[in-house]
Amino acid sequence: DLEAVSRGDLSLAPGIGRTFGVRDVEQSIFDLLRGVFFWKSCVGTRAIAMNVDVDPETVMRWVEENLPSAYADPEMLERAYEYLARGDVFFGRIVRSQNWRLLSYGSDMITLGVCSVKHMGGRVTSARFSYPSTIKMMARVSSIRQKMRRVCRRVGALLHVSGKVVKEEILPILALRRRDRGFIERLSREANVEREELAEVIEYFSRRVSS
């Protein structure tokens, strides 16, 4: 299995395709991170990277986020960040040239490259993996935008106007009354929208306007 391969050496490489090609097991991002940061051999890491159901740039964000907590040695960190930077360069070239043959090079940099840094002999610490802060922020922004569209649509239906009109003309007015809990409660009931969701959208809109 993966762990057995990870403890092997390069002589096992020809068997990796047979082992994982047949099984085609979809690995999780956490399996990949464990391989990158903690396995002594990096041979199995590439096999996981080929099967993980996450795009390479997202993998890079995961590795980048957890790198400081895994590699305590400054020289190891510096070398690992160099590999991440090289991977990022390859991904940028793909976007500009649409040369997808470069994808494997970029993926190897952010997985095998970072994994190989352990051979410098520095200390590797075991820590719980953290979700990338950039992805968390993007997910939250996406969520609040979905809520805003839903609120605008339902308030628009109540007032017989479009969601665009609600967003551009009504939300600024609602923002002025965001502290009026009775008003928010009544509007949420009449517009058939959750009070917490309505309050969150109005508060988010208010912060955007004031920032």
mmCIF file with all atom_site columns, N, CA and C in Angstrom, residues 4 36 52 62 74 129 132 205:
data_model
loop_
_atom_site.group_PDB
_atom_site.id
_atom_site.type_symbol
_atom_site.label_atom_id
_atom_site.label_alt_id
_atom_site.label_comp_id
_atom_site.label_asym_id
_atom_site.label_entity_id
_atom_site.label_seq_id
_atom_site.pdbx_PDB_ins_code
_atom_site.Cartn_x
_atom_site.Cartn_y
_atom_site.Cartn_z
_atom_site.occupancy
_atom_site.B_iso_or_equiv
_atom_site.pdbx_formal_charge
_atom_site.auth_seq_id
_atom_site.auth_comp_id
_atom_site.auth_asym_id
_atom_site.auth_atom_id
_atom_site.pdbx_PDB_model_num
ATOM 1  N N  . ALA A 1 4   ? 3.705   1.341  2.545  1.00 0.00 ? 4   ALA A N  1
ATOM 2  C CA . ALA A 1 4   ? 4.786   0.423  2.203  1.00 0.00 ? 4   ALA A CA 1
ATOM 3  C C  . ALA A 1 4   ? 5.675   1.019  1.127  1.00 0.00 ? 4   ALA A C  1
ATOM 4  N N  . VAL A 1 36  ? 3.956   14.508 2.055  1.00 0.00 ? 36  VAL A N  1
ATOM 5  C CA . VAL A 1 36  ? 4.909   15.592 1.787  1.00 0.00 ? 36  VAL A CA 1
ATOM 6  C C  . VAL A 1 36  ? 5.747   15.905 3.022  1.00 0.00 ? 36  VAL A C  1
ATOM 7  N N  . VAL A 1 52  ? -5.025  12.597 -5.935 1.00 0.00 ? 52  VAL A N  1
ATOM 8  C CA . VAL A 1 52  ? -5.792  13.486 -5.068 1.00 0.00 ? 52  VAL A CA 1
ATOM 9  C C  . VAL A 1 52  ? -6.744  14.336 -5.911 1.00 0.00 ? 52  VAL A C  1
ATOM 10 N N  . TRP A 1 62  ? -2.464  24.638 0.295  1.00 0.00 ? 62  TRP A N  1
ATOM 11 C CA . TRP A 1 62  ? -2.444  23.781 1.484  1.00 0.00 ? 62  TRP A CA 1
ATOM 12 C C  . TRP A 1 62  ? -1.019  23.592 1.993  1.00 0.00 ? 62  TRP A C  1
ATOM 13 N N  . PRO A 1 74  ? 14.939  26.852 9.827  1.00 0.00 ? 74  PRO A N  1
ATOM 14 C CA . PRO A 1 74  ? 14.870  27.983 8.886  1.00 0.00 ? 74  PRO A CA 1
ATOM 15 C C  . PRO A 1 74  ? 15.407  27.655 7.496  1.00 0.00 ? 74  PRO A C  1
ATOM 16 N N  . PHE A 1 129 ? -3.120  19.748 10.571 1.00 0.00 ? 129 PHE A N  1
ATOM 17 C CA . PHE A 1 129 ? -3.121  20.553 9.360  1.00 0.00 ? 129 PHE A CA 1
ATOM 18 C C  . PHE A 1 129 ? -4.200  21.631 9.434  1.00 0.00 ? 129 PHE A C  1
ATOM 19 N N  . PRO A 1 132 ? -6.221  26.329 4.460  1.00 0.00 ? 132 PRO A N  1
ATOM 20 C CA . PRO A 1 132 ? -5.595  27.558 3.941  1.00 0.00 ? 132 PRO A CA 1
ATOM 21 C C  . PRO A 1 132 ? -6.453  28.787 4.191  1.00 0.00 ? 132 PRO A C  1
ATOM 22 N N  . PHE A 1 205 ? -22.933 44.386 3.985  1.00 0.00 ? 205 PHE A N  1
ATOM 23 C CA . PHE A 1 205 ? -23.073 45.503 3.051  1.00 0.00 ? 205 PHE A CA 1
ATOM 24 C C  . PHE A 1 205 ? -22.638 46.809 3.713  1.00 0.00 ? 205 PHE A C  1
#
